[in-house]
PDB file of C-alpha atoms in Angstrom:
ATOM      1  CA  MET A   1     -43.418 -31.653  71.110  1.00  0.00           C
ATOM      2  CA  ASN A   2     -43.818 -28.745  68.748  1.00  0.00           C
ATOM      3  CA  SER A   3     -40.373 -29.700  67.189  1.00  0.00           C
ATOM      4  CA  ARG A   4     -41.576 -33.219  66.610  1.00  0.00           C
ATOM      5  CA  LEU A   5     -44.606 -31.877  64.751  1.00  0.00           C
ATOM      6  CA  ILE A   6     -42.392 -29.611  62.593  1.00  0.00           C
ATOM      7  CA  ALA A   7     -40.040 -32.480  61.851  1.00  0.00           C
ATOM      8  CA  ALA A   8     -42.919 -34.802  60.827  1.00  0.00           C
ATOM      9  CA  ALA A   9     -44.375 -32.158  58.505  1.00  0.00           C
ATOM     10  CA  ALA A  10     -40.975 -31.546  56.950  1.00  0.00           C
ATOM     11  CA  VAL A  11     -40.426 -35.313  56.360  1.00  0.00           C
ATOM     12  CA  SER A  12     -43.910 -35.551  54.901  1.00  0.00           C
ATOM     13  CA  ALA A  13     -43.324 -32.665  52.562  1.00  0.00           C
ATOM     14  CA  LEU A  14     -39.999 -34.243  51.375  1.00  0.00           C
ATOM     15  CA  VAL A  15     -41.647 -37.597  50.788  1.00  0.00           C
ATOM     16  CA  LEU A  16     -44.507 -35.923  48.903  1.00  0.00           C
ATOM     17  CA  LEU A  17     -42.116 -33.906  46.806  1.00  0.00           C
ATOM     18  CA  GLY A  18     -39.955 -36.954  46.068  1.00  0.00           C
ATOM     19  CA  THR A  19     -42.926 -38.965  44.888  1.00  0.00           C
ATOM     20  CA  THR A  20     -44.490 -36.287  42.708  1.00  0.00           C
ATOM     21  CA  GLY A  21     -41.398 -34.249  41.684  1.00  0.00           C
ATOM     22  CA  CYS A  22     -40.834 -36.258  38.512  1.00  0.00           C
ATOM     23  CA  THR A  23     -44.028 -34.902  36.940  1.00  0.00           C
ATOM     24  CA  PHE A  24     -42.682 -31.399  37.152  1.00  0.00           C
ATOM     25  CA  ILE A  25     -39.727 -32.115  34.654  1.00  0.00           C
ATOM     26  CA  SER A  26     -41.360 -34.915  32.573  1.00  0.00           C
ATOM     27  CA  PRO A  27     -43.533 -34.219  29.635  1.00  0.00           C
ATOM     28  CA  GLN A  28     -47.166 -35.297  29.840  1.00  0.00           C
ATOM     29  CA  ALA A  29     -47.811 -38.212  27.619  1.00  0.00           C
ATOM     30  CA  THR A  30     -51.387 -36.915  26.942  1.00  0.00           C
ATOM     31  CA  THR A  31     -49.868 -33.837  25.170  1.00  0.00           C
ATOM     32  CA  ILE A  32     -47.845 -35.661  22.773  1.00  0.00           C
ATOM     33  CA  ASN A  33     -49.485 -36.195  19.326  1.00  0.00           C
ATOM     34  CA  TYR A  34     -49.097 -39.751  17.916  1.00  0.00           C
ATOM     35  CA  SER A  35     -51.017 -42.281  15.863  1.00  0.00           C
ATOM     36  CA  ALA A  36     -52.720 -44.573  18.328  1.00  0.00           C
ATOM     37  CA  SER A  37     -52.928 -47.387  15.810  1.00  0.00           C
ATOM     38  CA  ASP A  38     -50.784 -49.472  13.427  1.00  0.00           C
ATOM     39  CA  GLY A  39     -50.951 -46.850  10.716  1.00  0.00           C
ATOM     40  CA  VAL A  40     -50.083 -43.145  10.514  1.00  0.00           C
ATOM     41  CA  ASN A  41     -52.198 -39.953  10.357  1.00  0.00           C
ATOM     42  CA  VAL A  42     -51.432 -37.470   7.627  1.00  0.00           C
ATOM     43  CA  SER A  43     -52.667 -33.926   7.607  1.00  0.00           C
ATOM     44  CA  ASP A  44     -51.885 -31.258   5.073  1.00  0.00           C
ATOM     45  CA  GLU A  45     -52.650 -27.784   6.341  1.00  0.00           C
ATOM     46  CA  SER A  46     -53.152 -26.566   2.707  1.00  0.00           C
ATOM     47  CA  GLY A  47     -55.344 -29.331   1.486  1.00  0.00           C
ATOM     48  CA  PRO A  48     -59.011 -30.123   2.316  1.00  0.00           C
ATOM     49  CA  VAL A  49     -58.551 -33.924   2.986  1.00  0.00           C
ATOM     50  CA  VAL A  50     -56.939 -35.663   5.918  1.00  0.00           C
ATOM     51  CA  VAL A  51     -55.817 -39.308   6.062  1.00  0.00           C
ATOM     52  CA  ARG A  52     -56.242 -41.462   9.127  1.00  0.00           C
ATOM     53  CA  ASN A  53     -54.593 -44.768   9.943  1.00  0.00           C
ATOM     54  CA  ALA A  54     -52.838 -45.234   6.691  1.00  0.00           C
ATOM     55  CA  PHE A  55     -50.918 -48.516   6.322  1.00  0.00           C
ATOM     56  CA  ILE A  56     -50.111 -51.125   3.652  1.00  0.00           C
ATOM     57  CA  VAL A  57     -50.668 -54.853   4.028  1.00  0.00           C
ATOM     58  CA  ALA A  58     -48.205 -56.836   1.784  1.00  0.00           C
ATOM     59  CA  ASN A  59     -47.826 -60.345   0.667  1.00  0.00           C
ATOM     60  CA  GLU A  60     -44.857 -62.327   2.063  1.00  0.00           C
ATOM     61  CA  ASP A  61     -42.423 -61.256  -0.474  1.00  0.00           C
ATOM     62  CA  GLY A  62     -43.523 -57.520  -0.524  1.00  0.00           C
ATOM     63  CA  SER A  63     -44.159 -57.564  -4.213  1.00  0.00           C
ATOM     64  CA  VAL A  64     -47.902 -56.560  -3.893  1.00  0.00           C
ATOM     65  CA  GLY A  65     -49.693 -54.533  -1.175  1.00  0.00           C
ATOM     66  CA  ASN A  66     -53.062 -53.162  -0.267  1.00  0.00           C
ATOM     67  CA  PHE A  67     -53.224 -49.551   0.866  1.00  0.00           C
ATOM     68  CA  VAL A  68     -55.667 -49.198   3.769  1.00  0.00           C
ATOM     69  CA  ALA A  69     -56.799 -45.835   5.302  1.00  0.00           C
ATOM     70  CA  ALA A  70     -59.690 -43.735   6.263  1.00  0.00           C
ATOM     71  CA  ILE A  71     -59.773 -40.574   4.090  1.00  0.00           C
ATOM     72  CA  VAL A  72     -61.781 -37.737   5.665  1.00  0.00           C
ATOM     73  CA  ASN A  73     -63.150 -34.673   3.814  1.00  0.00           C
ATOM     74  CA  PRO A  74     -64.330 -32.117   6.399  1.00  0.00           C
ATOM     75  CA  SER A  75     -64.943 -29.487   3.680  1.00  0.00           C
ATOM     76  CA  ASP A  76     -68.274 -28.457   2.127  1.00  0.00           C
ATOM     77  CA  GLU A  77     -67.200 -29.599  -1.348  1.00  0.00           C
ATOM     78  CA  LYS A  78     -66.194 -32.935  -2.651  1.00  0.00           C
ATOM     79  CA  ALA A  79     -62.367 -33.327  -2.883  1.00  0.00           C
ATOM     80  CA  THR A  80     -59.952 -35.717  -4.472  1.00  0.00           C
ATOM     81  CA  LEU A  81     -56.893 -37.157  -2.843  1.00  0.00           C
ATOM     82  CA  THR A  82     -53.997 -38.275  -4.988  1.00  0.00           C
ATOM     83  CA  ILE A  83     -51.779 -41.023  -3.464  1.00  0.00           C
ATOM     84  CA  THR A  84     -48.357 -41.588  -5.086  1.00  0.00           C
ATOM     85  CA  VAL A  85     -45.865 -44.214  -4.271  1.00  0.00           C
ATOM     86  CA  GLU A  86     -42.485 -44.131  -6.093  1.00  0.00           C
ATOM     87  CA  GLY A  87     -42.493 -46.498  -9.036  1.00  0.00           C
ATOM     88  CA  ILE A  88     -46.314 -47.062  -9.058  1.00  0.00           C
ATOM     89  CA  ASP A  89     -48.949 -45.180 -11.052  1.00  0.00           C
ATOM     90  CA  PRO A  90     -50.624 -42.394  -8.894  1.00  0.00           C
ATOM     91  CA  MET A  91     -54.109 -43.321  -7.538  1.00  0.00           C
ATOM     92  CA  ALA A  92     -56.929 -40.986  -6.832  1.00  0.00           C
ATOM     93  CA  VAL A  93     -59.791 -41.295  -4.370  1.00  0.00           C
ATOM     94  CA  THR A  94     -62.799 -38.783  -4.382  1.00  0.00           C
ATOM     95  CA  VAL A  95     -64.400 -38.140  -1.008  1.00  0.00           C
ATOM     96  CA  PRO A  96     -67.814 -36.519  -0.920  1.00  0.00           C
ATOM     97  CA  ALA A  97     -68.226 -33.258   1.040  1.00  0.00           C
ATOM     98  CA  GLY A  98     -68.268 -33.902   4.803  1.00  0.00           C
ATOM     99  CA  GLY A  99     -67.644 -37.590   4.098  1.00  0.00           C
ATOM    100  CA  THR A 100     -65.112 -40.404   4.768  1.00  0.00           C
ATOM    101  CA  VAL A 101     -64.074 -43.196   2.446  1.00  0.00           C
ATOM    102  CA  SER A 102     -62.686 -46.233   4.356  1.00  0.00           C
ATOM    103  CA  LEU A 103     -60.394 -48.170   2.245  1.00  0.00           C
ATOM    104  CA  GLY A 104     -60.158 -51.701   3.429  1.00  0.00           C
ATOM    105  CA  ALA A 105     -63.433 -51.444   5.354  1.00  0.00           C
ATOM    106  CA  ASP A 106     -66.369 -49.903   3.368  1.00  0.00           C
ATOM    107  CA  GLU A 107     -64.383 -49.755   0.073  1.00  0.00           C
ATOM    108  CA  ALA A 108     -61.757 -51.994  -1.427  1.00  0.00           C
ATOM    109  CA  PRO A 109     -58.219 -51.245  -0.513  1.00  0.00           C
ATOM    110  CA  LEU A 110     -55.983 -49.724  -3.280  1.00  0.00           C
ATOM    111  CA  ARG A 111     -53.846 -52.470  -4.883  1.00  0.00           C
ATOM    112  CA  LEU A 112     -50.106 -51.584  -5.140  1.00  0.00           C
ATOM    113  CA  VAL A 113     -48.418 -53.837  -7.745  1.00  0.00           C
ATOM    114  CA  ASP A 114     -44.647 -53.818  -7.888  1.00  0.00           C
ATOM    115  CA  LEU A 115     -44.517 -52.481  -4.286  1.00  0.00           C
ATOM    116  CA  ASP A 116     -41.032 -54.105  -3.673  1.00  0.00           C
ATOM    117  CA  THR A 117     -41.144 -53.540   0.160  1.00  0.00           C
ATOM    118  CA  MET A 118     -41.089 -56.195   2.676  1.00  0.00           C
ATOM    119  CA  PRO A 119     -43.505 -56.174   5.703  1.00  0.00           C
ATOM    120  CA  GLY A 120     -41.895 -54.457   8.678  1.00  0.00           C
ATOM    121  CA  ALA A 121     -40.471 -51.645   6.617  1.00  0.00           C
ATOM    122  CA  THR A 122     -41.949 -48.242   5.644  1.00  0.00           C
ATOM    123  CA  VAL A 123     -42.682 -46.681   2.233  1.00  0.00           C
ATOM    124  CA  GLU A 124     -42.679 -42.990   1.520  1.00  0.00           C
ATOM    125  CA  VAL A 125     -46.070 -41.994   0.238  1.00  0.00           C
ATOM    126  CA  HIS A 126     -47.028 -38.618  -1.115  1.00  0.00           C
ATOM    127  CA  PHE A 127     -50.559 -37.262  -0.459  1.00  0.00           C
ATOM    128  CA  GLN A 128     -51.930 -34.311  -2.346  1.00  0.00           C
ATOM    129  CA  SER A 129     -55.444 -32.793  -2.255  1.00  0.00           C
ATOM    130  CA  GLY A 130     -56.952 -29.548  -3.478  1.00  0.00           C
ATOM    131  CA  ASP A 131     -54.513 -26.772  -4.338  1.00  0.00           C
ATOM    132  CA  SER A 132     -51.826 -27.976  -1.950  1.00  0.00           C
ATOM    133  CA  SER A 133     -48.460 -29.213  -2.991  1.00  0.00           C
ATOM    134  CA  GLY A 134     -48.988 -32.222  -0.759  1.00  0.00           C
ATOM    135  CA  VAL A 135     -47.142 -33.868   2.054  1.00  0.00           C
ATOM    136  CA  LYS A 136     -44.977 -37.106   2.297  1.00  0.00           C
ATOM    137  CA  ALA A 137     -45.279 -39.584   5.083  1.00  0.00           C
ATOM    138  CA  SER A 138     -43.600 -42.883   5.873  1.00  0.00           C
ATOM    139  CA  VAL A 139     -46.351 -45.484   5.867  1.00  0.00           C
ATOM    140  CA  PRO A 140     -45.760 -48.852   7.470  1.00  0.00           C
ATOM    141  CA  VAL A 141     -45.960 -52.045   5.647  1.00  0.00           C
ATOM    142  CA  LEU A 142     -47.569 -54.890   7.645  1.00  0.00           C
ATOM    143  CA  ASP A 143     -48.267 -58.498   6.915  1.00  0.00           C
ATOM    144  CA  GLY A 144     -51.338 -60.651   7.654  1.00  0.00           C
ATOM    145  CA  ALA A 145     -49.978 -62.208  10.804  1.00  0.00           C
ATOM    146  CA  LEU A 146     -52.638 -60.509  12.948  1.00  0.00           C
ATOM    147  CA  PRO A 147     -56.096 -62.108  12.488  1.00  0.00           C
ATOM    148  CA  TYR A 148     -57.733 -58.668  11.707  1.00  0.00           C
ATOM    149  CA  TYR A 149     -55.280 -58.006   8.865  1.00  0.00           C
ATOM    150  CA  ALA A 150     -55.454 -61.529   7.318  1.00  0.00           C
ATOM    151  CA  ASP A 151     -58.286 -60.579   4.923  1.00  0.00           C
ATOM    152  CA  LEU A 152     -56.355 -57.485   3.744  1.00  0.00           C
ATOM    153  CA  VAL A 153     -53.426 -59.455   2.349  1.00  0.00           C
ATOM    154  CA  PRO A 154     -53.497 -59.136  -1.473  1.00  0.00           C
ATOM    155  CA  SER A 155     -54.170 -62.357  -3.366  1.00  0.00           C
ATOM    156  CA  GLU A 156     -51.328 -63.762  -5.323  1.00  0.00           C
ATOM    157  CA  GLU A 157     -53.540 -64.383  -8.427  1.00  0.00           C
ATOM    158  CA  LYS A 158     -53.104 -62.033 -11.292  1.00  0.00           C
ATOM    159  CA  PRO A 159     -56.260 -60.492 -12.877  1.00  0.00           C
ATOM    160  CA  LYS A 160     -57.614 -62.980 -15.483  1.00  0.00           C
ATOM    161  CA  PRO A 161     -57.768 -61.515 -19.010  1.00  0.00           C
ATOM    162  CA  THR A 162     -61.330 -61.198 -20.214  1.00  0.00           C
ATOM    163  CA  ALA A 163     -62.032 -63.607 -22.996  1.00  0.00           C
ATOM    164  CA  THR A 164     -63.361 -62.327 -26.309  1.00  0.00           C
ATOM    165  CA  PRO A 165     -66.676 -63.997 -27.057  1.00  0.00           C
ATOM    166  CA  GLU A 166     -66.611 -66.200 -30.201  1.00  0.00           C
ATOM    167  CA  PRO A 167     -68.771 -64.734 -32.973  1.00  0.00           C
ATOM    168  CA  THR A 168     -71.978 -66.579 -33.145  1.00  0.00           C
ATOM    169  CA  PRO A 169     -73.051 -67.850 -36.563  1.00  0.00           C
ATOM    170  CA  THR A 170     -75.838 -65.760 -38.022  1.00  0.00           C
ATOM    171  CA  ASP A 171     -78.713 -67.170 -39.875  1.00  0.00           C
ATOM    172  CA  THR A 172     -77.308 -67.408 -43.419  1.00  0.00           C
ATOM    173  CA  ALA A 173     -80.042 -69.698 -44.857  1.00  0.00           C
ATOM    174  CA  ALA A 174     -81.039 -68.858 -48.318  1.00  0.00           C
ATOM    175  CA  PRO A 175     -84.414 -67.300 -48.771  1.00  0.00           C
ATOM    176  CA  ALA A 176     -87.244 -69.645 -49.450  1.00  0.00           C
ATOM    177  CA  PRO A 177     -88.220 -70.086 -53.142  1.00  0.00           C
ATOM    178  CA  SER A 178     -91.181 -68.218 -54.270  1.00  0.00           C
ATOM    179  CA  ASN A 179     -93.938 -69.875 -56.124  1.00  0.00           C
TER     180      ASN A 179
END
């Protein structure tokens, strides 16, 4: 009877080891840093500003896009983040001390004209704040297929030029004759 008990304990130990042994050699998913969203997170150890969930929503042909992100400034002073995409003029966003600017939510997204990148691809974007030299990140380009991105697709219309008002005629009547 004693040998049966030992055999049962040995079989139980083997089954337990076989079902849990894979966790001894596999990395734990909770220890892997990743962006749990459609965009990417960008941190620069040398700069005061961090970027969360950065992505671009482009029109069908990829010619125009809207840059969407949450820009966080945990420092005690206001800071400016410069965002540069090759072939497009650099853009700057100022974030108050301890504040967040949510482009595409609380603030209008940044319009990227001449983007030349189709949805589904990525664009290399340079982020720089403070005295840092900045960091580059591959930012995904999305389309408006998902309902919550539909409002972020840039409009096709070009900005309308402002009309110069016509000069209004002034009162040029001759002075009344004096008596």
